[in-house]
Coordinates of C-alpha atoms in Angstrom, one line a residue:
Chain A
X1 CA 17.9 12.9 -13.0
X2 CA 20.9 11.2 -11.5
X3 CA 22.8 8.1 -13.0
X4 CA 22.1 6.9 -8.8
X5 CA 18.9 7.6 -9.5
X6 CA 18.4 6.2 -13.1
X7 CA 20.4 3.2 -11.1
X8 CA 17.5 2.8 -8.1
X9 CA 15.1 2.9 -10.9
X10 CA 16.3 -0.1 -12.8
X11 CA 17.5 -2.0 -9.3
X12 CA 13.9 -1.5 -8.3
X13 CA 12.6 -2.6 -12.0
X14 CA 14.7 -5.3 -11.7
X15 CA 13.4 -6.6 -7.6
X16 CA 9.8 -6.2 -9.2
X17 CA 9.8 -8.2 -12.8
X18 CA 12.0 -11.1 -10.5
X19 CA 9.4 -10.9 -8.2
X20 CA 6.3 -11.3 -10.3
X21 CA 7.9 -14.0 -12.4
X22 CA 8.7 -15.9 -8.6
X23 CA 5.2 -14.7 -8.0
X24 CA 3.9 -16.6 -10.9
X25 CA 5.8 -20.0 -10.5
X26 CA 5.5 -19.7 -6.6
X27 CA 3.5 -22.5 -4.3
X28 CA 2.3 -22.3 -0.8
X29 CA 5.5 -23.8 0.1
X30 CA 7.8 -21.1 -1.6
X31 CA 5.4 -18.6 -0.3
X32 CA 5.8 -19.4 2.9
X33 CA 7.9 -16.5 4.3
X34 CA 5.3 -14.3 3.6
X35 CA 2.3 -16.4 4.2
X36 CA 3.5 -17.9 7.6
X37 CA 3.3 -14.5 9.3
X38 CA 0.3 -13.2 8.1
X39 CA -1.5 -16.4 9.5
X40 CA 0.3 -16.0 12.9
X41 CA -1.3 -12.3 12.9
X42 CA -4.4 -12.9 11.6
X43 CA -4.8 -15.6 14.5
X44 CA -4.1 -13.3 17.2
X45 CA -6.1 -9.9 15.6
X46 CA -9.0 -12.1 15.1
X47 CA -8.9 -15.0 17.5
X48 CA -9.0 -18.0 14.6
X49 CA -6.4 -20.7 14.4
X50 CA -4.9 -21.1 11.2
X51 CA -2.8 -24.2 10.5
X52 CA -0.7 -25.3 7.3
X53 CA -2.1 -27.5 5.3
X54 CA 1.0 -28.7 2.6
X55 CA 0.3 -27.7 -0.8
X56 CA -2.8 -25.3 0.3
X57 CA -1.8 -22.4 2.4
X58 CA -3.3 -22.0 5.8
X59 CA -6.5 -23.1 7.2
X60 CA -9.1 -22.5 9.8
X61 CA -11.8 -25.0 9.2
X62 CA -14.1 -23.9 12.1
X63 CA -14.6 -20.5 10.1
X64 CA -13.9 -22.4 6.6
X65 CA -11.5 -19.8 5.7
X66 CA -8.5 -20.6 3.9
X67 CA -5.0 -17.8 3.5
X68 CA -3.8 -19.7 0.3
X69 CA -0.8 -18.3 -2.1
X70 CA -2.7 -16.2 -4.5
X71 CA -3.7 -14.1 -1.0
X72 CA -0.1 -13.7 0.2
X73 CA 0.4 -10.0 -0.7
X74 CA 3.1 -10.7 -2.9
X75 CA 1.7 -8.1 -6.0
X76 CA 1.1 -5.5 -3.0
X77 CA 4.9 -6.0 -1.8
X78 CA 5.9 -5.7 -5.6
X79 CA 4.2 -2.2 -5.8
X80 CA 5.2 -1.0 -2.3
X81 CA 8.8 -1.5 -3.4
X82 CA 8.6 0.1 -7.0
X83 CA 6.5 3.1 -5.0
X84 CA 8.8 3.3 -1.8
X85 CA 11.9 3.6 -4.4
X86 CA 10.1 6.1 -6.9
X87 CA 9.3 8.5 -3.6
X88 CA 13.3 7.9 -1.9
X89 CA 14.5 8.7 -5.4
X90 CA 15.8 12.4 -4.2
X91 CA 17.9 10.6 -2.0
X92 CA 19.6 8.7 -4.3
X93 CA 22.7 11.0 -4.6
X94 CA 24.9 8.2 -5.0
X95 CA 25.3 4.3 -6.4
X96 CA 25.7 3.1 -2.7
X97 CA 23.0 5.6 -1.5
X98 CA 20.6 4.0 -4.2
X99 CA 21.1 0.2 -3.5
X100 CA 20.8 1.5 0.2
X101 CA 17.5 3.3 -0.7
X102 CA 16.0 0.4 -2.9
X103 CA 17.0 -2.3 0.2
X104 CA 15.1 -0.3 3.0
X105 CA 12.4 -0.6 0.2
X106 CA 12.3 -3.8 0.2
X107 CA 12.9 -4.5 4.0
X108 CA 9.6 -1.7 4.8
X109 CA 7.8 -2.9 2.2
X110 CA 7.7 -6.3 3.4
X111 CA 7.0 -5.0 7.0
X112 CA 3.7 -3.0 5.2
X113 CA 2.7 -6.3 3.6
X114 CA 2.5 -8.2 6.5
X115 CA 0.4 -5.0 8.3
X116 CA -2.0 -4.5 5.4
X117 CA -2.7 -7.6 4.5
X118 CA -3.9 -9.0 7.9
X119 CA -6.1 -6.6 8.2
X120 CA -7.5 -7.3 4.8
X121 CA -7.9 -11.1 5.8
X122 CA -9.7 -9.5 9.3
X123 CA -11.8 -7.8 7.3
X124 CA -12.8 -10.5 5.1
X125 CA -13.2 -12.9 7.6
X126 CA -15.8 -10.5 9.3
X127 CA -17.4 -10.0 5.8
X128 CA -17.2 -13.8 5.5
X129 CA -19.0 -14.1 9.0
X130 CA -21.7 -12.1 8.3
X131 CA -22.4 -13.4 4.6
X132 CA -20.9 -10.7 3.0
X133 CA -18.2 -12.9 1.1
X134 CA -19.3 -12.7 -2.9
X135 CA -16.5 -13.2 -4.8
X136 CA -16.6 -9.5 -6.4
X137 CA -17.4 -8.2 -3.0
X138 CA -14.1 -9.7 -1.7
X139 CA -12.0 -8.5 -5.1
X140 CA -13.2 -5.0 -4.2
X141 CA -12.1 -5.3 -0.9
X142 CA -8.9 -6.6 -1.4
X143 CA -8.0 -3.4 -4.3
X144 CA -9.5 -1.0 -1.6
X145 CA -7.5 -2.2 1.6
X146 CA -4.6 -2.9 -0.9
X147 CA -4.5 1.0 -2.3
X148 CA -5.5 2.2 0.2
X149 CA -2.3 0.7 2.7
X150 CA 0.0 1.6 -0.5
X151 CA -0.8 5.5 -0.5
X152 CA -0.8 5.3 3.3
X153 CA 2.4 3.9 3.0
X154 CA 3.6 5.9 0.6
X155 CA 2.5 8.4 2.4
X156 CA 4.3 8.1 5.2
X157 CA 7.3 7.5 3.9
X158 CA 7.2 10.7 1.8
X159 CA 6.7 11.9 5.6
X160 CA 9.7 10.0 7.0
X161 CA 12.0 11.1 4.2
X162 CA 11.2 15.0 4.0
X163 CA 11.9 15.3 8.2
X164 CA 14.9 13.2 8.0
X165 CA 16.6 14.8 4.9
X166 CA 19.1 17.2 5.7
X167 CA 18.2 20.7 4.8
X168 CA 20.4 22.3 2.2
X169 CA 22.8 24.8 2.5
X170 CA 23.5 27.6 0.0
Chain B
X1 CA -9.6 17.0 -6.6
X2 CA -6.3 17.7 -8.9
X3 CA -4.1 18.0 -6.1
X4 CA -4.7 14.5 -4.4
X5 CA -4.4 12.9 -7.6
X6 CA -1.5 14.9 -8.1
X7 CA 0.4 13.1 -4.1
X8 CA -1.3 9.8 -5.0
X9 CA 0.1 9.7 -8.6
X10 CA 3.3 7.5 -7.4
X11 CA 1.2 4.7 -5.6
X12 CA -1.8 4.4 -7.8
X13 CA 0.8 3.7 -10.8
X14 CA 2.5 1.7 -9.2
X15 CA -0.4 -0.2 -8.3
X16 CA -1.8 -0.4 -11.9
X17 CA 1.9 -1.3 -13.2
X18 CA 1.7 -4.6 -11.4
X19 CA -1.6 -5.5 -11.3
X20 CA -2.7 -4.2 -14.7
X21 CA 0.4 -3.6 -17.1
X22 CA 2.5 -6.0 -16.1
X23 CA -0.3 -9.0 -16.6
X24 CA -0.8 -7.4 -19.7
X25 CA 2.5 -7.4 -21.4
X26 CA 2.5 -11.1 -20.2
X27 CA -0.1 -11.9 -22.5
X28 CA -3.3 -11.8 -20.4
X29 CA -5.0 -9.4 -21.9
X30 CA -6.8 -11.5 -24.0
X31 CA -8.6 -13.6 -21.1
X32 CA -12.0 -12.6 -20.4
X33 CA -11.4 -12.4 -17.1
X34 CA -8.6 -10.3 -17.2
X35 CA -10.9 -7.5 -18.5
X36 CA -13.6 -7.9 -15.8
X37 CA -10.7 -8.0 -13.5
X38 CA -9.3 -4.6 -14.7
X39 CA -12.4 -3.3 -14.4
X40 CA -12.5 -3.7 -10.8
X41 CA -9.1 -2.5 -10.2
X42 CA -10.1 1.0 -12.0
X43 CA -13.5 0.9 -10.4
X44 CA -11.3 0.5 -6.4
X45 CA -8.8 2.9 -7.7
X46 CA -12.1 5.5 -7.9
X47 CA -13.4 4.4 -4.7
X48 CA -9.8 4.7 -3.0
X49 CA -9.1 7.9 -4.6
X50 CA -12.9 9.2 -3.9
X51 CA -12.3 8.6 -0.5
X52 CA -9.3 10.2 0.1
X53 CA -10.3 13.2 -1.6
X54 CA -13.0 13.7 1.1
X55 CA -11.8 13.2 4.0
X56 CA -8.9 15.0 2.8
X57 CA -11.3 17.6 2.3
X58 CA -13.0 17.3 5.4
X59 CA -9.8 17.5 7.3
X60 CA -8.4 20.4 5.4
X61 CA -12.1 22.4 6.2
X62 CA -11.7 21.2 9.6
X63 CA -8.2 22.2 10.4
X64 CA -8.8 26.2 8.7
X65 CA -11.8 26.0 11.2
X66 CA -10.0 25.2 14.2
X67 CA -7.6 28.1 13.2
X68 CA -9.9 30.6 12.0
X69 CA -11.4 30.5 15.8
X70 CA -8.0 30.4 17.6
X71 CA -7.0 33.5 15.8
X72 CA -10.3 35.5 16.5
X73 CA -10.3 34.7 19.8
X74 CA -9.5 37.2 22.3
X75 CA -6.4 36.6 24.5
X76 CA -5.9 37.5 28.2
X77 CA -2.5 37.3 27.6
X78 CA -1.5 40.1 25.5
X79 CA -0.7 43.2 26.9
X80 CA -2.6 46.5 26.7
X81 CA -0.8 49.3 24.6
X82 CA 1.6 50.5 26.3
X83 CA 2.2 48.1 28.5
X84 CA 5.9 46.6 28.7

């Protein structure tokens, strides 16, 4: 391996332990950036109207259904970036070419996080409709739709990155 | 079986780094609840990975169907021998 690519490792390292550290001190407030927009989508996919509530998250209380920090994504962002950066790591050829890497990372990561996790709130809100909201039935929900958009993602970016590399001469 | 564990590898580490390793080294594996909580993360991880597998599978059969009867099927357009 690379020094650029030992170098996007640790970058990435480094994105994810600040994150989860964040992650862990983090209130609906500072979570806002990633919680605002998920409400906004989950409103329009599922026709509810979620509304800040300061110091909570976001609410609907005609479906009782609250979006509140622990629910922003944040550990699924944390994973798309370290995953996104281990699968770009070929093309890490140089320092520049690294931070460039571990930035789109971060950038389509946050993107995915937004996409994966309204549908997971859709899906629990439909679960939730229809009595199907146990607490271990919605944990089990949340790691499928979570791993599930993470090797999709992943996925596709392996995808994205094999067409888009240029082929190499001899 | 091998070989989707094999393209998932990346993600499903990654996935267990930060919800499961990370926690860990931070001291929570000594809560009870961080045991039953690991226990559903493996248990998903199956699921997810049982999933994939077979409609991977299902895909893959499909697709060596599909070409299987395009290449056994007679075609007007090629040309008789001898024909230019």
């Amino acid at each position: 391996m690379k020094k650029a690519q030992w170098f996007g490792v640790v970058l990435a390292t480094i994105v994810v332990i600040a994150g989860k550290q964040y992650f862990r001190e983090a209130s609906a407030e500072n979570l806002r950036w990633l919680l605002a927009p998920t409400a906004k989508c989950v409103s329009v996919l599922t026709g509810t109207h979620f509304v800040r509530e300061a110091g909570v998250g976001y609410i609907d209380r005609s479906v009782t259904f609250e979006i509140a920090p622990v629910c922003s994504g944040l550990q699924f962002m944390l994973a798309a970036i370290l995953a996104l950066s281990i699968g770009w790591l070929s093309g890490m050829q140089s320092w520049k070419g690294a931070v460039k890497r571990v930035a789109v990372a971060v950038g389509a990561a946050y993107a995915a996080t937004i996409v994966v996790n309204t549908l997971r709130i859709a899906i629990a809100l439909r679960m939730h409709a229809h009595d199907l909201s146990g607490s271990e039935l919605h944990r089990l929900e949340g790691i499928v739709v979570y791993l599930g958009g993470l090797c999709a993602l992943y996925a596709l970016a392996r995808h994205l990155d094999e067409r888009t590399r240029p082929c190499a001469t001899t | 079986m091998r070989d989707y564990l094999k393209r998932l590898a990346v993600p499903i580490t990654a996935y267990l780094v930060i919800t499961l390793v990370l926690p860990a080294a931070n001291g929570a594996a000594s809560h009870h609840e961080f045991v039953h909580h690991a226990m559903w993360v493996i248990l998903g991880c199956a699921l997810v990975v049982a999933l994939i597998a077979l409609f991977g599978t299902l895909a893959e059969v499909s697709l060596a169907g599909v070409r299987r009867l395009k290449n056994t099927r007679p075609s007007s357009r090629v040309p008789k021998r001898g024909q230019p």
